[in-house]
mmCIF file of C-alpha atoms in Angstrom:
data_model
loop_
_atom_site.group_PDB
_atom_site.id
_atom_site.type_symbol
_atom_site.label_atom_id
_atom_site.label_comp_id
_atom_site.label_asym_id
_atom_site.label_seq_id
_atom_site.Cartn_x
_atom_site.Cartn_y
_atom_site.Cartn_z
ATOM 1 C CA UNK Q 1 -7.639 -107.844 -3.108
ATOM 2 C CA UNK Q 2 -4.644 -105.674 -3.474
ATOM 3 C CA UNK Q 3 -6.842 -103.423 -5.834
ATOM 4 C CA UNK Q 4 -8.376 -103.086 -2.472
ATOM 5 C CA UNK Q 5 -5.595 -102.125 -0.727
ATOM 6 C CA UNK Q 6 -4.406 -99.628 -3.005
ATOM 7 C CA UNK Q 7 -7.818 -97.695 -3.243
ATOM 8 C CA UNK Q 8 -7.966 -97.524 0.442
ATOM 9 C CA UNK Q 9 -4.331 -96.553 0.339
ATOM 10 C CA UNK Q 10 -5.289 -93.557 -2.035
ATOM 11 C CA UNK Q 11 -8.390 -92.623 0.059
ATOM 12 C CA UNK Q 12 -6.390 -92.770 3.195
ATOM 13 C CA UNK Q 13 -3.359 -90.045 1.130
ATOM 14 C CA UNK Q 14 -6.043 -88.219 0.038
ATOM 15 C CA UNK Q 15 -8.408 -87.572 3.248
ATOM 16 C CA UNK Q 16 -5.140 -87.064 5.294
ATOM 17 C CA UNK Q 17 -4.798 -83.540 2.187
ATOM 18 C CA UNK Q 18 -7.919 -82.533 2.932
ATOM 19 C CA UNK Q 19 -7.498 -83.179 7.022
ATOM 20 C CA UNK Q 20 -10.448 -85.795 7.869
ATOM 21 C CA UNK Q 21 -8.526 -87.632 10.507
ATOM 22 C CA UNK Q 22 -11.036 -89.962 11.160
ATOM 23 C CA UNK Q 23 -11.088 -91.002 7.783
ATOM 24 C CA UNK Q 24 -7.843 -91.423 7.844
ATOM 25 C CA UNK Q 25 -7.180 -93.670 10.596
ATOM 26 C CA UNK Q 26 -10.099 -96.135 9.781
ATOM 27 C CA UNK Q 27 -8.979 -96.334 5.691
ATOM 28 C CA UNK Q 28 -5.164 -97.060 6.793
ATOM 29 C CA UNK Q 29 -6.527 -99.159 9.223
ATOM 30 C CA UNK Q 30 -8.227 -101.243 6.366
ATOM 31 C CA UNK Q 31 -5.913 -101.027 3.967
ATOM 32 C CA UNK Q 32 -3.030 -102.258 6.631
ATOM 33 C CA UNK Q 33 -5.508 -105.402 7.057
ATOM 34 C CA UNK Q 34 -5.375 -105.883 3.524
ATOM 35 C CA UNK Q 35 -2.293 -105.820 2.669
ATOM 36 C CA UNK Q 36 -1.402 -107.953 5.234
ATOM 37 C CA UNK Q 37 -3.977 -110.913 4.061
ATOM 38 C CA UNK Q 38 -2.516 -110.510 0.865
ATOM 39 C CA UNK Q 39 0.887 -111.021 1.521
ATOM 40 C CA UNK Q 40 -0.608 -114.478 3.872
ATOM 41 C CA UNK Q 41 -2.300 -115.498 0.263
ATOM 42 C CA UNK Q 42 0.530 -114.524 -1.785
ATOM 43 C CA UNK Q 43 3.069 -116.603 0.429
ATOM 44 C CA UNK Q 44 0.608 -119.497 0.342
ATOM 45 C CA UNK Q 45 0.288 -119.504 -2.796
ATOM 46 C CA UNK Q 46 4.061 -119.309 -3.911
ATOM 47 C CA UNK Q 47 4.743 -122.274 -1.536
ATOM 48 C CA UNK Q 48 1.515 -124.669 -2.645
ATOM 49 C CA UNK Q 49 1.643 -123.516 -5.891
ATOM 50 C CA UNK Q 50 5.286 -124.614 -6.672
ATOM 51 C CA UNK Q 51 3.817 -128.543 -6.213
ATOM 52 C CA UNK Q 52 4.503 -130.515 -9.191
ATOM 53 C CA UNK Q 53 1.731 -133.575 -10.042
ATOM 54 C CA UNK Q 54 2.565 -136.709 -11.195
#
């Protein structure tokens, strides 16, 4: 998922260079939502993962 991220990321850089604004706003858009359900999962995951099992 953060693969994700960072290729809309790099589509969003690289439409803003060659000025396709709408392109723009709807890849950052994405790639904010992304990066913001990754950083949920990560947090998740550093708190439930930390668990131990006996």
């Amino acid at each position: 998922m953060l693969k994700a991220a960072i290729l809309f990321l790099i589509i969003a850089i690289i439409a803003g260079i060659f000025g396709f604004f709408g392109i723009v706003s709807a890849a950052v858009g994405i790639a904010k939502i992304l990066f913001v359900i990754f950083l949920i999962l990560f947090v998740v995951s550093l708190i439930f993962g930390r668990r131990k099992s006996y």
